[in-house]
Coordinates of N, CA, C and O in Angstrom, one line a residue:
M11 N 19.8 65.7 -50.5 CA 18.7 65.3 -49.7 C 19.3 64.4 -48.6 O 20.0 63.5 -48.8
T12 N 18.8 64.7 -47.4 CA 19.3 64.0 -46.2 C 18.4 62.8 -45.9 O 17.3 62.7 -46.5
E13 N 18.9 62.0 -45.0 CA 18.2 60.8 -44.6 C 16.8 61.1 -44.1 O 15.8 60.4 -44.3
L14 N 16.7 62.3 -43.4 CA 15.4 62.6 -42.8 C 14.4 63.3 -43.8 O 13.2 63.3 -43.6
D15 N 15.0 63.7 -44.9 CA 14.1 64.4 -45.9 C 13.4 63.3 -46.8 O 12.4 63.7 -47.4
F16 N 13.8 62.1 -46.7 CA 13.2 61.0 -47.6 C 12.9 59.8 -46.7 O 13.8 59.1 -46.3
T17 N 11.7 59.7 -46.2 CA 11.3 58.6 -45.4 C 10.6 57.4 -46.1 O 9.9 57.7 -47.1
I18 N 10.9 56.2 -45.7 CA 10.3 55.1 -46.3 C 9.5 54.3 -45.3 O 10.0 53.9 -44.3
E19 N 8.2 54.1 -45.6 CA 7.4 53.2 -44.7 C 7.3 51.8 -45.4 O 7.1 51.7 -46.5
F20 N 7.6 50.8 -44.6 CA 7.7 49.5 -45.1 C 6.7 48.6 -44.3 O 6.9 48.5 -43.1
N21 N 5.8 48.0 -45.0 CA 4.8 47.1 -44.3 C 4.8 45.8 -45.1 O 4.6 45.8 -46.3
S22 N 5.0 44.7 -44.3 CA 5.0 43.4 -44.9 C 4.5 42.4 -44.0 O 4.6 42.5 -42.8
D23 N 3.9 41.3 -44.6 CA 3.4 40.2 -43.7 C 4.3 39.0 -44.0 O 3.9 37.9 -43.7
V24 N 5.5 39.2 -44.5 CA 6.5 38.1 -44.7 C 6.9 37.7 -43.3 O 7.3 38.5 -42.5
T25 N 6.9 36.4 -43.1 CA 7.2 35.9 -41.8 C 8.7 35.6 -41.5 O 9.1 35.5 -40.4
E26 N 9.5 35.6 -42.6 CA 10.9 35.3 -42.4 C 11.7 36.7 -42.3 O 11.7 37.4 -43.3
G27 N 12.3 36.9 -41.2 CA 12.9 38.2 -40.9 C 14.0 38.6 -41.9 O 14.1 39.7 -42.3
R28 N 14.9 37.6 -42.2 CA 16.0 38.0 -43.1 C 15.5 38.3 -44.5 O 16.0 39.3 -45.1
I29 N 14.5 37.7 -45.0 CA 14.0 38.0 -46.3 C 13.4 39.4 -46.3 O 13.6 40.2 -47.2
E30 N 12.7 39.7 -45.2 CA 12.0 41.0 -45.1 C 13.1 42.1 -45.1 O 13.0 43.2 -45.7
V31 N 14.2 41.9 -44.4 CA 15.3 42.8 -44.3 C 15.9 43.0 -45.7 O 16.2 44.2 -46.2
E32 N 16.1 41.9 -46.5 CA 16.7 42.0 -47.8 C 15.7 42.8 -48.7 O 16.2 43.6 -49.6
L33 N 14.4 42.6 -48.6 CA 13.5 43.3 -49.4 C 13.5 44.8 -49.1 O 13.5 45.6 -50.0
F34 N 13.6 45.1 -47.8 CA 13.6 46.6 -47.5 C 14.9 47.2 -48.0 O 14.9 48.3 -48.5
E35 N 16.0 46.5 -47.9 CA 17.3 47.1 -48.3 C 17.3 47.3 -49.9 O 17.8 48.3 -50.3
E36 N 16.7 46.4 -50.6 CA 16.6 46.5 -52.0 C 15.8 47.8 -52.4 O 16.2 48.6 -53.2
A37 N 14.6 47.9 -51.7 CA 13.7 49.0 -52.0 C 14.4 50.3 -51.5 O 14.3 51.3 -52.3
D38 N 14.9 50.3 -50.4 CA 15.6 51.5 -49.8 C 16.7 52.0 -50.8 O 16.7 53.2 -51.1
G39 N 17.5 51.2 -51.2 CA 18.6 51.6 -52.1 C 18.1 52.1 -53.4 O 18.6 53.2 -53.9
R40 N 17.2 51.5 -54.0 CA 16.7 51.9 -55.3 C 15.9 53.2 -55.2 O 16.1 54.1 -56.1
L41 N 15.1 53.4 -54.2 CA 14.3 54.6 -54.0 C 15.2 55.8 -53.7 O 15.0 56.9 -54.2
R42 N 16.2 55.6 -52.8 CA 17.1 56.7 -52.5 C 18.0 57.1 -53.7 O 18.2 58.3 -53.9
D43 N 18.4 56.1 -54.5 CA 19.1 56.5 -55.7 C 18.2 57.3 -56.6 O 18.7 58.3 -57.3
L44 N 16.9 57.0 -56.7 CA 16.0 57.7 -57.6 C 15.8 59.1 -57.1 O 15.6 60.1 -57.9
A45 N 15.8 59.3 -55.8 CA 15.5 60.6 -55.2 C 16.8 61.5 -55.1 O 16.7 62.7 -55.0
A46 N 18.0 60.9 -55.2 CA 19.2 61.6 -55.0 C 19.3 62.7 -56.1 O 19.1 62.5 -57.3
G47 N 19.6 63.9 -55.6 CA 19.8 65.1 -56.5 C 18.6 65.7 -57.0 O 18.6 66.6 -57.8
H48 N 17.4 65.3 -56.5 CA 16.2 65.9 -56.9 C 15.4 66.3 -55.7 O 15.6 65.8 -54.6
N49 N 14.4 67.2 -55.9 CA 13.6 67.6 -54.7 C 12.1 67.3 -55.0 O 11.3 67.8 -54.2
D50 N 11.8 66.5 -56.0 CA 10.4 66.2 -56.3 C 9.9 65.0 -55.5 O 8.7 64.8 -55.4
L51 N 10.7 64.2 -54.9 CA 10.3 63.0 -54.1 C 10.5 63.3 -52.6 O 11.6 63.7 -52.2
T52 N 9.5 63.0 -51.8 CA 9.7 63.3 -50.4 C 9.6 62.0 -49.5 O 9.9 62.1 -48.3
G53 N 9.2 60.9 -50.1 CA 9.2 59.7 -49.3 C 8.5 58.6 -50.1 O 8.1 58.8 -51.3
A54 N 8.3 57.4 -49.5 CA 7.7 56.3 -50.1 C 7.0 55.4 -49.1 O 7.4 55.4 -47.9
A55 N 6.1 54.6 -49.6 CA 5.5 53.5 -48.8 C 5.5 52.3 -49.6 O 5.2 52.3 -50.8
I56 N 5.8 51.2 -48.9 CA 5.9 49.9 -49.6 C 5.0 48.9 -48.8 O 5.1 48.8 -47.6
N57 N 4.2 48.2 -49.5 CA 3.3 47.2 -48.9 C 3.5 45.9 -49.6 O 3.3 45.8 -50.8
I58 N 3.9 44.8 -48.9 CA 4.1 43.5 -49.5 C 3.2 42.5 -48.8 O 3.2 42.4 -47.6
R59 N 2.4 41.8 -49.6 CA 1.5 40.8 -49.1 C 1.8 39.4 -49.6 O 2.0 39.3 -50.8
T60 N 1.7 38.5 -48.8 CA 1.9 37.1 -49.2 C 0.5 36.6 -49.6 O -0.5 37.1 -49.1
P61 N 0.5 35.5 -50.4 CA -0.8 35.1 -50.8 C -1.6 34.4 -49.7 O -1.0 33.9 -48.8
A62 N -2.9 34.3 -49.9 CA -3.7 33.6 -49.0 C -3.5 32.1 -49.2 O -3.2 31.7 -50.3
H63 N -3.6 31.3 -48.2 CA -3.4 29.9 -48.4 C -4.7 29.3 -48.9 O -5.8 29.4 -48.3
G64 N -4.6 28.6 -50.0 CA -5.8 28.0 -50.6 C -5.4 27.2 -51.8 O -4.3 26.7 -51.9
E65 N -6.4 26.9 -52.6 CA -6.2 26.0 -53.7 C -5.6 26.7 -55.0 O -5.1 26.1 -55.9
T66 N -5.6 28.0 -55.0 CA -5.1 28.8 -56.2 C -3.6 28.9 -56.1 O -3.0 28.8 -55.0
P67 N -2.9 29.1 -57.2 CA -1.5 29.2 -57.2 C -1.1 30.5 -56.4 O -1.9 31.5 -56.6
P68 N -0.1 30.5 -55.7 CA 0.2 31.7 -54.9 C 0.7 32.9 -55.7 O 1.4 32.7 -56.7
L69 N 0.3 34.1 -55.4 CA 0.7 35.3 -56.0 C 1.1 36.3 -54.9 O 0.3 36.6 -54.1
F70 N 2.3 36.7 -55.0 CA 2.8 37.8 -54.0 C 2.4 39.1 -54.6 O 2.5 39.3 -55.9
S71 N 2.1 40.1 -53.8 CA 1.7 41.4 -54.2 C 2.6 42.4 -53.6 O 2.7 42.4 -52.4
A72 N 3.1 43.3 -54.4 CA 3.9 44.4 -53.9 C 3.4 45.7 -54.4 O 3.2 45.8 -55.6
T73 N 3.1 46.7 -53.6 CA 2.7 48.0 -54.0 C 3.7 49.0 -53.5 O 4.0 49.0 -52.3
V74 N 4.1 49.9 -54.4 CA 5.1 51.0 -54.0 C 4.4 52.3 -54.3 O 3.9 52.5 -55.5
V75 N 4.3 53.2 -53.3 CA 3.8 54.5 -53.5 C 5.0 55.5 -53.3 O 5.6 55.4 -52.2
V76 N 5.2 56.3 -54.3 CA 6.3 57.3 -54.1 C 5.6 58.7 -53.9 O 4.8 59.1 -54.7
Y77 N 5.9 59.3 -52.8 CA 5.3 60.6 -52.5 C 6.1 61.6 -53.3 O 7.2 61.9 -53.1
S78 N 5.4 62.2 -54.3 CA 6.0 63.0 -55.3 C 5.2 64.3 -55.5 O 4.0 64.3 -55.2
R79 N 5.9 65.3 -55.9 CA 5.2 66.6 -56.2 C 5.0 66.7 -57.7 O 5.9 66.3 -58.5
P80 N 3.9 67.0 -58.3 CA 2.7 67.4 -57.6 C 1.7 66.3 -57.3 O 0.8 66.4 -56.6
E81 N 2.0 65.1 -57.9 CA 1.1 64.0 -57.6 C 1.9 62.7 -57.3 O 3.0 62.5 -57.8
N82 N 1.3 61.9 -56.4 CA 2.0 60.7 -56.0 C 2.0 59.7 -57.1 O 1.2 59.7 -58.0
I83 N 3.0 58.8 -57.1 CA 3.1 57.8 -58.1 C 3.0 56.4 -57.5 O 3.6 56.1 -56.5
V84 N 2.2 55.5 -58.1 CA 1.9 54.2 -57.5 C 2.1 53.1 -58.5 O 1.7 53.3 -59.7
A85 N 2.6 52.0 -58.1 CA 2.7 50.8 -58.9 C 2.5 49.6 -58.1 O 2.9 49.5 -56.9
T86 N 1.8 48.6 -58.7 CA 1.6 47.3 -58.0 C 2.0 46.2 -58.9 O 1.7 46.3 -60.1
E87 N 2.6 45.2 -58.4 CA 3.0 44.0 -59.2 C 2.6 42.8 -58.4 O 2.8 42.7 -57.2
K88 N 2.1 41.8 -59.2 CA 1.7 40.5 -58.6 C 2.4 39.4 -59.4 O 2.2 39.3 -60.6
T89 N 3.2 38.6 -58.7 CA 3.9 37.5 -59.3 C 4.0 36.3 -58.4 O 3.8 36.5 -57.2
P90 N 4.3 35.2 -58.9 CA 4.5 34.0 -58.0 C 5.8 34.1 -57.1 O 5.9 33.4 -56.1
E91 N 6.8 35.0 -57.5 CA 8.0 35.1 -56.7 C 7.9 36.4 -55.9 O 7.6 37.5 -56.4
L92 N 8.3 36.3 -54.7 CA 8.3 37.5 -53.8 C 9.2 38.6 -54.3 O 8.8 39.7 -54.3
N93 N 10.5 38.2 -54.6 CA 11.4 39.3 -55.1 C 10.9 39.9 -56.4 O 11.1 41.1 -56.6
G94 N 10.3 39.1 -57.2 CA 9.9 39.6 -58.5 C 8.8 40.6 -58.4 O 8.7 41.5 -59.2
A95 N 7.9 40.4 -57.4 CA 6.8 41.3 -57.2 C 7.4 42.7 -56.8 O 7.0 43.7 -57.3
L96 N 8.3 42.7 -55.8 CA 8.9 44.0 -55.4 C 9.7 44.6 -56.5 O 9.5 45.8 -56.8
K97 N 10.5 43.9 -57.2 CA 11.3 44.4 -58.3 C 10.4 45.0 -59.4 O 10.7 46.0 -60.0
G98 N 9.4 44.3 -59.7 CA 8.5 44.8 -60.8 C 7.8 46.1 -60.4 O 7.7 47.0 -61.2
A99 N 7.4 46.2 -59.2 CA 6.7 47.4 -58.7 C 7.7 48.6 -58.7 O 7.4 49.7 -59.1
L100 N 9.0 48.3 -58.2 CA 10.0 49.3 -58.2 C 10.4 49.8 -59.6 O 10.6 51.0 -59.9
D101 N 10.5 48.8 -60.6 CA 10.8 49.2 -62.0 C 9.7 50.1 -62.5 O 10.0 51.1 -63.2
A102 N 8.4 49.8 -62.3 CA 7.3 50.6 -62.8 C 7.3 52.0 -62.2 O 7.1 53.0 -62.9
V103 N 7.6 52.1 -60.9 CA 7.7 53.4 -60.2 C 8.8 54.2 -60.8 O 8.7 55.4 -61.1
E104 N 10.0 53.6 -61.0 CA 11.2 54.3 -61.5 C 10.9 54.8 -62.9 O 11.2 56.0 -63.3
R105 N 10.2 54.0 -63.7 CA 9.9 54.4 -65.1 C 8.9 55.6 -65.1 O 9.1 56.6 -65.8
Q106 N 7.9 55.6 -64.2 CA 7.0 56.7 -64.1 C 7.6 58.0 -63.6 O 7.3 59.0 -64.2
V107 N 8.5 57.9 -62.7 CA 9.2 59.1 -62.2 C 10.1 59.7 -63.3 O 10.0 60.9 -63.5
R108 N 10.8 58.8 -64.0 CA 11.6 59.3 -65.1 C 10.8 60.0 -66.2 O 11.2 61.0 -66.7
E109 N 9.7 59.4 -66.5 CA 8.8 60.0 -67.5 C 8.3 61.3 -67.1 O 8.2 62.3 -67.8
K110 N 7.9 61.4 -65.8 CA 7.4 62.7 -65.3 C 8.4 63.7 -65.3 O 8.2 64.9 -65.7
R111 N 9.6 63.4 -64.9 CA 10.8 64.3 -64.9 C 11.1 64.8 -66.3 O 11.3 66.0 -66.5
N112 N 11.1 63.9 -67.2 CA 11.3 64.2 -68.6 C 10.3 65.1 -69.2 O 10.6 66.1 -69.9
K113 N 9.0 64.9 -68.8 CA 7.9 65.7 -69.3 C 8.1 67.2 -68.8 O 7.9 68.1 -69.5
F114 N 8.4 67.3 -67.5 CA 8.6 68.6 -66.9 C 9.9 69.3 -67.4 O 10.0 70.5 -67.5
R115 N 10.9 68.5 -67.7 CA 12.1 69.1 -68.2 C 11.9 69.7 -69.6 O 12.6 70.6 -70.0
R116 N 11.0 69.2 -70.4 CA 10.8 69.7 -71.8 C 9.6 70.6 -71.8 O 8.8 70.5 -72.7
H117 N 9.5 71.5 -70.9 CA 8.3 72.4 -70.8 C 8.2 73.3 -72.0 O 7.1 73.8 -72.3
W118 N 9.3 73.6 -72.7 CA 9.2 74.5 -73.8 C 8.5 73.9 -75.0 O 8.1 74.6 -75.9
E119 N 8.2 72.6 -75.0 CA 7.5 71.9 -76.1 C 6.0 72.0 -75.9 O 5.3 71.6 -76.8
Q120 N 5.6 72.6 -74.8 CA 4.1 72.7 -74.6 C 3.6 73.8 -75.6 O 4.2 74.8 -75.8
P121 N 2.4 73.5 -76.2 CA 1.9 74.5 -77.2 C 1.5 75.8 -76.6 O 1.0 75.9 -75.5
E122 N 1.7 76.9 -77.3 CA 1.3 78.2 -76.9 C -0.2 78.3 -76.9 O -0.7 79.2 -76.2
G123 N -0.9 77.5 -77.6 CA -2.4 77.6 -77.7 C -3.1 77.0 -76.5 O -4.3 76.9 -76.6
D124 N -2.4 76.6 -75.5 CA -3.1 76.1 -74.3 C -4.0 77.1 -73.7 O -3.6 78.2 -73.5
P125 N -5.3 76.7 -73.4 CA -6.2 77.7 -72.9 C -5.8 78.3 -71.6 O -6.0 79.5 -71.4
A126 N -5.1 77.6 -70.7 CA -4.6 78.2 -69.5 C -3.6 79.3 -69.8 O -3.6 80.4 -69.1
I127 N -2.7 79.0 -70.7 CA -1.7 80.0 -71.1 C -2.3 81.3 -71.7 O -1.9 82.4 -71.4
Q128 N -3.3 81.0 -72.5 CA -4.0 82.2 -73.2 C -4.7 83.0 -72.1 O -4.7 84.2 -72.2
E129 N -5.3 82.4 -71.1 CA -6.0 83.1 -70.1 C -5.1 83.9 -69.3 O -5.3 85.1 -68.9
I130 N -3.9 83.3 -68.9 CA -2.9 84.1 -68.2 C -2.4 85.3 -68.9 O -2.3 86.4 -68.4
A131 N -2.2 85.1 -70.2 CA -1.7 86.2 -71.1 C -2.8 87.3 -71.1 O -2.4 88.5 -71.1
A132 N -4.0 86.9 -71.2 CA -5.1 87.9 -71.2 C -5.2 88.7 -69.9 O -5.3 89.9 -69.9
V133 N -5.0 88.0 -68.8 CA -5.0 88.7 -67.5 C -3.9 89.7 -67.4 O -4.0 90.8 -66.9
E134 N -2.7 89.2 -67.8 CA -1.5 90.0 -67.7 C -1.6 91.3 -68.6 O -1.2 92.4 -68.2
A135 N -2.2 91.1 -69.8 CA -2.4 92.3 -70.7 C -3.4 93.3 -70.1 O -3.2 94.5 -70.1
T136 N -4.4 92.8 -69.4 CA -5.4 93.7 -68.8 C -4.8 94.4 -67.6 O -5.0 95.6 -67.5
E137 N -4.0 93.7 -66.8 CA -3.3 94.4 -65.7 C -2.4 95.4 -66.2 O -2.3 96.5 -65.6
K138 N -1.7 95.2 -67.3 CA -0.7 96.1 -67.8 C -1.4 97.4 -68.3 O -1.0 98.5 -68.1
E139 N -2.6 97.2 -69.0 CA -3.4 98.3 -69.5 C -3.8 99.2 -68.3 O -3.8 100.4 -68.4
N140 N -4.3 98.5 -67.2 CA -4.7 99.3 -66.0 C -3.6 100.0 -65.4 O -3.8 101.1 -64.8
I141 N -2.4 99.5 -65.3 CA -1.2 100.2 -64.7 C -0.8 101.4 -65.6 O -0.5 102.4 -65.1
D142 N -0.9 101.2 -66.9 CA -0.5 102.3 -67.8 C -1.4 103.5 -67.8 O -1.0 104.6 -68.2
R143 N -2.6 103.3 -67.4 CA -3.6 104.4 -67.4 C -3.3 105.4 -66.3 O -2.9 105.5 -65.3

């Protein structure tokens, strides 16, 4: 997968430039490692929000969306630490991607009695009968 095949959108309201760069580099490295050697991930979007100023304890929020086939994967983490929020969301996305890949890798374990498989088999049998006539 080339650099252009996997794009990352990064949106943050963090006001300190160096911290924002470090957060992006962390996410970029982990997501590219996750996508390496696979064609199921096409990109990602990251949204980091700082807490509102008020009387409540601050909670940073990080949301990571991985553009995946056939369905996108999303994780959000809220913690008092900025780095913890991003790392928690990335951990959750990585876990979900690995679970999805493992599920599709073990396709032979799916039951033969699945209604969709039965319907496909019935259609194929009907088509074969029509061709043999």
